[in-house]
Tab-separated table of C-alpha atoms in Angstrom:
chain	number	residue	atom	x	y	z
E	1	MET	CA	42.601	17.184	-30.029
E	2	THR	CA	40.110	16.670	-27.199
E	3	ASP	CA	37.306	19.187	-26.735
E	4	ILE	CA	36.847	19.993	-23.059
E	5	ILE	CA	34.786	22.239	-20.829
E	6	MET	CA	36.228	23.220	-17.470
E	7	ASP	CA	33.839	23.770	-14.572
E	8	CYS	CA	35.974	25.225	-11.802
E	9	ASP	CA	36.373	27.466	-8.765
E	10	PRO	CA	39.768	29.212	-9.132
E	11	GLY	CA	41.419	28.819	-6.542
E	12	ILE	CA	45.124	28.218	-6.904
E	13	ASP	CA	45.161	24.672	-8.231
E	14	ASP	CA	42.195	25.369	-10.560
E	15	ALA	CA	44.100	28.341	-11.982
E	16	VAL	CA	47.152	26.180	-12.614
E	17	ALA	CA	45.062	23.403	-14.211
E	18	LEU	CA	43.324	25.966	-16.414
E	19	SER	CA	46.674	27.455	-17.444
E	20	ILE	CA	47.914	24.082	-18.652
E	21	ALA	CA	44.657	23.202	-20.421
E	22	LEU	CA	44.598	26.526	-22.285
E	23	ASN	CA	48.106	25.999	-23.639
E	24	ASN	CA	48.281	22.288	-24.379
E	25	ALA	CA	48.127	21.536	-28.098
E	26	HIS	CA	46.066	18.394	-27.513
E	27	LEU	CA	43.253	20.172	-25.646
E	28	ASN	CA	40.628	22.555	-26.965
E	29	VAL	CA	38.950	24.475	-24.133
E	30	LYS	CA	35.474	25.250	-25.456
E	31	LEU	CA	34.072	26.967	-22.372
E	32	VAL	CA	34.927	27.730	-18.762
E	33	THR	CA	32.197	27.822	-16.130
E	34	THR	CA	32.655	28.925	-12.546
E	35	VAL	CA	31.100	27.992	-9.242
E	36	ALA	CA	31.350	29.044	-5.605
E	37	GLY	CA	33.890	26.879	-3.838
E	38	ASN	CA	37.396	27.941	-2.920
E	39	VAL	CA	36.020	31.486	-2.769
E	40	SER	CA	32.754	33.161	-3.805
E	41	VAL	CA	31.596	32.812	-7.408
E	42	ASP	CA	32.236	36.458	-8.231
E	43	LYS	CA	35.890	35.935	-7.250
E	44	THR	CA	36.252	32.574	-9.017
E	45	THR	CA	34.803	34.149	-12.155
E	46	LYS	CA	37.190	37.104	-11.965
E	47	ASN	CA	40.125	34.742	-11.473
E	48	ALA	CA	39.139	32.570	-14.439
E	49	LEU	CA	38.793	35.644	-16.660
E	50	ASN	CA	42.191	36.943	-15.565
E	51	ILE	CA	43.956	33.646	-16.214
E	52	ILE	CA	42.403	33.395	-19.673
E	53	ASN	CA	43.288	37.011	-20.402
E	54	PHE	CA	46.888	36.442	-19.228
E	55	PHE	CA	47.293	34.010	-22.125
E	56	GLY	CA	45.613	36.333	-24.634
E	57	LYS	CA	42.532	34.159	-25.069
E	58	ALA	CA	39.814	36.335	-23.544
E	59	LYS	CA	37.981	36.720	-26.866
E	60	THR	CA	38.081	33.054	-27.806
E	61	VAL	CA	37.533	31.203	-24.511
E	62	ARG	CA	34.403	32.486	-22.847
E	63	VAL	CA	33.456	32.263	-19.163
E	64	ALA	CA	30.019	31.801	-17.646
E	65	ALA	CA	29.377	32.370	-13.941
E	66	GLY	CA	27.420	29.724	-12.099
E	67	ALA	CA	26.049	28.764	-8.712
E	68	LYS	CA	26.614	31.138	-5.807
E	69	GLN	CA	25.971	28.475	-3.183
E	70	PRO	CA	25.458	24.723	-2.835
E	71	LEU	CA	22.093	23.095	-3.563
E	72	ILE	CA	21.119	22.657	0.089
E	73	LYS	CA	24.116	22.852	2.410
E	74	ALA	CA	25.415	26.183	3.728
E	75	PHE	CA	28.403	27.501	1.790
E	76	GLU	CA	31.889	27.260	3.320
E	77	ASP	CA	34.842	28.542	1.303
E	78	ALA	CA	38.542	27.639	1.438
E	79	ALA	CA	39.998	31.135	1.677
E	80	ARG	CA	42.186	29.881	4.508
E	81	ILE	CA	44.096	27.857	1.885
E	82	HIS	CA	43.778	30.039	-1.224
E	83	GLY	CA	43.711	33.536	0.260
E	84	SER	CA	40.816	35.967	0.265
E	85	SER	CA	41.037	36.576	-3.505
E	86	GLY	CA	41.389	32.882	-4.350
E	87	ILE	CA	44.796	33.242	-5.964
E	88	GLY	CA	46.766	35.265	-3.483
E	89	GLY	CA	50.428	35.726	-4.264
E	90	TYR	CA	50.045	37.229	-7.707
E	91	GLN	CA	48.592	40.523	-8.915
E	92	PHE	CA	47.454	40.629	-12.544
E	93	THR	CA	48.760	43.924	-13.920
E	94	HIS	CA	46.348	43.769	-16.850
E	95	PRO	CA	43.072	42.364	-15.522
E	96	SER	CA	40.520	41.127	-18.014
E	97	LEU	CA	38.092	43.684	-19.421
E	98	VAL	CA	35.974	40.991	-21.084
E	99	PRO	CA	32.830	40.279	-19.041
E	100	PRO	CA	31.421	36.814	-18.460
E	101	LEU	CA	28.619	35.598	-20.712
E	102	LYS	CA	25.171	37.000	-19.992
E	103	VAL	CA	23.733	33.498	-19.620
E	104	ASN	CA	24.451	31.533	-16.466
E	105	ALA	CA	26.774	28.548	-16.331
E	106	VAL	CA	24.052	25.910	-16.604
E	107	GLN	CA	22.586	27.451	-19.745
E	108	ALA	CA	26.048	27.985	-21.223
E	109	LEU	CA	26.966	24.356	-20.503
E	110	TYR	CA	23.759	23.130	-22.102
E	111	ASN	CA	24.227	25.273	-25.196
E	112	GLU	CA	27.861	24.283	-25.706
E	113	ILE	CA	27.339	20.570	-25.132
E	114	MET	CA	24.197	20.212	-27.254
E	115	GLN	CA	25.532	22.314	-30.130
E	116	SER	CA	28.924	20.628	-30.282
E	117	SER	CA	29.604	18.400	-33.268
E	118	ASN	CA	32.422	16.704	-31.340
E	119	PRO	CA	32.322	14.686	-28.117
E	120	ILE	CA	32.811	16.812	-24.998
E	121	THR	CA	34.769	15.878	-21.885
E	122	LEU	CA	33.703	17.842	-18.822
E	123	VAL	CA	36.542	18.516	-16.379
E	124	ALA	CA	35.049	19.427	-12.989
E	125	THR	CA	37.507	20.778	-10.452
E	126	GLY	CA	35.177	22.674	-8.109
E	127	SER	CA	32.091	21.709	-6.199
E	128	TYR	CA	29.663	19.998	-8.550
E	129	THR	CA	26.703	22.352	-8.157
E	130	ASN	CA	26.664	23.513	-11.782
E	131	VAL	CA	27.074	19.935	-12.983
E	132	ALA	CA	24.190	18.694	-10.844
E	133	LEU	CA	21.898	21.511	-11.950
E	134	LEU	CA	22.769	20.806	-15.586
E	135	LEU	CA	22.104	17.074	-15.302
E	136	SER	CA	18.883	17.664	-13.357
E	137	GLU	CA	17.436	20.347	-15.636
E	138	TYR	CA	18.682	18.874	-18.906
E	139	PRO	CA	19.118	15.104	-18.473
E	140	GLU	CA	19.526	14.721	-22.231
E	141	VAL	CA	23.076	16.133	-21.988
E	142	ALA	CA	24.219	12.952	-20.235
E	143	LYS	CA	24.365	11.112	-23.565
E	144	LYS	CA	26.337	13.943	-25.179
E	145	LEU	CA	29.153	13.871	-22.635
E	146	THR	CA	32.027	11.484	-23.239
E	147	ARG	CA	32.797	11.503	-19.517
E	148	ILE	CA	33.288	13.705	-16.487
E	149	ILE	CA	36.775	13.880	-15.028
E	150	ALA	CA	36.053	15.085	-11.515
E	151	MET	CA	38.566	16.172	-8.922
E	152	GLY	CA	37.150	15.225	-5.556
E	153	GLY	CA	36.357	12.462	-3.166
E	154	SER	CA	38.533	9.887	-1.488
E	155	LEU	CA	38.510	6.188	-0.708
E	156	SER	CA	40.746	6.695	2.296
E	157	SER	CA	40.668	9.955	4.256
E	158	GLY	CA	39.397	13.492	3.822
E	159	ASN	CA	40.662	17.041	4.173
E	160	MET	CA	37.479	18.586	5.614
E	161	THR	CA	36.609	15.767	7.986
E	162	SER	CA	38.318	12.437	8.502
E	163	VAL	CA	36.292	11.078	5.554
E	164	ALA	CA	35.225	14.013	3.357
E	165	GLU	CA	37.193	15.805	0.631
E	166	PHE	CA	36.504	19.533	0.049
E	167	ASN	CA	34.604	19.471	-3.272
E	168	CYS	CA	32.269	16.707	-2.139
E	169	PHE	CA	31.922	18.228	1.320
E	170	THR	CA	31.044	21.629	-0.167
E	171	ASP	CA	28.013	20.274	-2.036
E	172	PRO	CA	27.413	16.602	-1.247
E	173	HIS	CA	23.915	16.631	-2.759
E	174	ALA	CA	25.374	17.797	-6.067
E	175	ALA	CA	28.038	15.085	-5.898
E	176	GLU	CA	25.325	12.493	-5.312
E	177	ILE	CA	23.376	13.666	-8.370
E	178	MET	CA	26.516	13.546	-10.530
E	179	TYR	CA	27.463	10.027	-9.455
E	180	GLN	CA	23.938	8.775	-10.056
E	181	SER	CA	23.636	10.414	-13.492
E	182	GLY	CA	24.889	7.539	-15.615
E	183	VAL	CA	27.636	9.672	-17.177
E	184	PRO	CA	31.009	7.875	-17.135
E	185	ILE	CA	33.042	9.434	-14.310
E	186	VAL	CA	36.736	9.398	-13.478
E	187	MET	CA	37.198	10.209	-9.790
E	188	VAL	CA	40.489	12.022	-9.292
E	189	GLY	CA	40.535	12.165	-5.526
E	190	LEU	CA	42.821	12.604	-2.578
E	191	ASP	CA	44.047	9.018	-2.993
E	192	ILE	CA	46.391	10.331	-5.700
E	193	THR	CA	46.371	14.108	-5.301
E	194	ASN	CA	47.869	13.926	-1.815
E	195	LYS	CA	50.679	11.810	-3.287
E	196	ALA	CA	51.353	13.876	-6.398
E	197	LEU	CA	52.971	16.846	-4.739
E	198	LEU	CA	54.847	19.324	-6.867
E	199	THR	CA	58.239	19.285	-5.205
E	200	HIS	CA	59.960	22.481	-4.135
E	201	ALA	CA	62.676	21.653	-6.670
E	202	THR	CA	60.016	21.576	-9.401
E	203	LEU	CA	58.712	24.956	-8.288
E	204	GLN	CA	62.191	26.485	-8.305
E	205	THR	CA	62.669	25.132	-11.818
E	206	ILE	CA	59.487	26.632	-13.260
E	207	ALA	CA	60.151	29.981	-11.592
E	208	HIS	CA	63.096	30.502	-13.927
E	209	LEU	CA	61.677	29.041	-17.159
E	210	ASN	CA	59.594	31.948	-18.466
E	211	SER	CA	57.118	34.628	-17.390
E	212	THR	CA	54.332	32.070	-17.125
E	213	GLY	CA	56.476	29.938	-14.852
E	214	LYS	CA	57.100	32.936	-12.621
E	215	MET	CA	53.367	33.689	-12.475
E	216	LEU	CA	52.546	30.082	-11.599
E	217	TYR	CA	55.368	29.964	-9.053
E	218	ASP	CA	53.978	33.048	-7.305
E	219	ILE	CA	50.462	31.649	-7.246
E	220	ILE	CA	51.493	28.189	-6.053
E	221	SER	CA	53.846	29.546	-3.385
E	222	ALA	CA	50.869	31.180	-1.666
E	223	ASP	CA	49.040	27.850	-1.381
E	224	GLY	CA	48.333	26.834	2.204
E	225	ASP	CA	48.243	23.139	1.288
E	226	GLN	CA	51.971	22.397	1.338
E	227	ASN	CA	54.641	20.807	3.487
E	228	ASN	CA	58.364	20.018	3.376
E	229	GLN	CA	57.849	17.565	0.524
E	230	GLY	CA	55.969	19.940	-1.764
E	231	VAL	CA	52.617	21.438	-2.691
E	232	ALA	CA	49.404	19.557	-3.454
E	233	MET	CA	48.033	20.669	-6.835
E	234	HIS	CA	44.859	18.608	-6.623
E	235	ASP	CA	43.064	19.921	-9.710
E	236	VAL	CA	46.113	19.658	-11.980
E	237	ASN	CA	45.829	15.877	-11.677
E	238	THR	CA	42.667	15.953	-13.802
E	239	ILE	CA	44.603	17.364	-16.754
E	240	PHE	CA	47.481	14.943	-16.156
E	241	TYR	CA	45.034	12.031	-16.224
E	242	LEU	CA	43.357	13.352	-19.365
E	243	LEU	CA	46.667	13.580	-21.208
E	244	HIS	CA	48.625	10.720	-19.612
E	245	PRO	CA	46.366	8.039	-18.127
E	246	GLU	CA	49.244	5.576	-18.454
E	247	PHE	CA	50.838	7.108	-15.352
E	248	ILE	CA	47.764	6.664	-13.167
E	249	HIS	CA	46.276	3.423	-11.887
E	250	THR	CA	42.486	3.245	-11.714
E	251	GLN	CA	39.952	0.767	-10.423
E	252	ALA	CA	36.222	0.652	-11.103
E	253	PHE	CA	33.903	1.035	-8.113
E	254	TRP	CA	30.390	2.107	-7.367
E	255	ILE	CA	30.659	5.387	-5.459
E	256	ASP	CA	27.945	6.493	-3.049
E	257	VAL	CA	28.026	9.979	-1.532
E	258	GLN	CA	26.912	10.584	2.031
E	259	THR	CA	24.665	13.637	2.386
E	260	THR	CA	23.759	13.692	6.076
E	261	GLY	CA	25.368	13.524	9.498
E	262	PRO	CA	29.029	13.642	10.473
E	263	ALA	CA	30.026	11.661	7.354
E	264	ASN	CA	28.507	14.343	5.112
E	265	GLY	CA	30.463	14.493	1.848
E	266	ALA	CA	32.156	11.118	2.234
E	267	THR	CA	32.571	9.072	-0.958
E	268	VAL	CA	32.073	5.397	-0.191
E	269	GLY	CA	33.421	2.841	-2.637
E	270	ASP	CA	31.671	-0.518	-2.874
E	271	ILE	CA	34.990	-2.334	-2.910
E	272	ARG	CA	33.400	-5.815	-2.674
E	273	GLY	CA	30.699	-5.158	-5.251
E	274	ALA	CA	28.278	-6.146	-2.532
E	275	TYR	CA	25.658	-3.393	-2.624
E	276	HIS	CA	25.013	-2.630	-6.294
E	277	ASN	CA	24.924	-6.078	-7.893
E	278	GLY	CA	28.495	-5.694	-9.031
E	279	LYS	CA	27.754	-2.515	-11.000
E	280	THR	CA	30.197	0.408	-11.042
E	281	ASN	CA	29.711	4.110	-11.741
E	282	ALA	CA	33.256	5.480	-11.623
E	283	GLU	CA	36.857	4.781	-12.512
E	284	VAL	CA	38.663	5.756	-9.327
E	285	CYS	CA	42.292	6.890	-9.461
E	286	THR	CA	44.180	4.923	-6.823
E	287	ASP	CA	47.877	5.446	-7.562
E	288	ILE	CA	50.124	7.778	-9.577
E	289	ASP	CA	53.696	8.055	-10.819
E	290	VAL	CA	54.753	11.133	-8.855
E	291	GLN	CA	58.050	11.640	-10.696
E	292	ALA	CA	56.263	11.475	-14.059
E	293	PHE	CA	53.778	14.057	-12.773
E	294	ASN	CA	56.556	16.478	-11.814
E	295	ASN	CA	58.449	15.922	-15.074
E	296	TRP	CA	55.287	16.485	-17.089
E	297	PHE	CA	54.461	19.663	-15.181
E	298	ILE	CA	57.874	21.177	-15.846
E	299	ASN	CA	57.615	20.283	-19.524
E	300	GLU	CA	54.151	21.836	-19.808
E	301	VAL	CA	55.362	25.122	-18.341
E	302	LYS	CA	58.471	25.037	-20.499
E	303	GLN	CA	56.278	24.927	-23.590
E	304	MET	CA	54.103	27.870	-22.546
E	305	PRO	CA	54.129	30.655	-25.175
E	306	PHE	CA	55.831	33.231	-22.941
């Protein structure tokens, strides 16, 4: 079993990734921290609490609310994709009554990581503001983290500008701090997440599997990031990589993050090894078995407890 912490901004695809992580027998979710991103942090926190409560784990998996805005850049949400609540399309009939932790996300992250007797993998699926604040305020945690599996970035094209992906665009200064931290990073970016669409056939299948499948179907169907081929579940790819790296091709690069001008938020890979003396700071996901991703997703939902 792998101990993980999820730092996220639910958000449709975050909610789906969290649902799988909470119910997979090989993953132990130690803590969930939230950040402003897809919607405001009060909404992402509420959504995380409701997802956890849906699976009856509100008393065992705690949530800590984090940054309300990026380090420097003005905050821009993605409500146009996720709806004003963040997970439009589904109404939780029994919302969580368990409040978030009294400490903020950075303190909760520090406490959990430093007190853990087991290695921790940090799965970051929102903007990296909490992660950057943690690594800046408590640099000693870098040696306690096995790695960061971070959804975000792109070697090819963006979804906020022609070069910038949303999470990196939202807080590029935080992304820069994370990539310069020395923590091993797996970059799960648009290079694979735009390929690994959940097909409409997959969605129809899960809708009839169980009550969880129906909930996920309703949430995913409201996602604005879809086309005739299917729906992009960007953040779910982090959990797929964590559990099945054999279906994803990676290549080591040094990643620099642009923090100014029209290329703000762009992740630039040193593909020739020309600018950092051949050093690398990330394993970048470059290709994925899309059919394996869909098959795995169906199987994960099928094994949900209800």
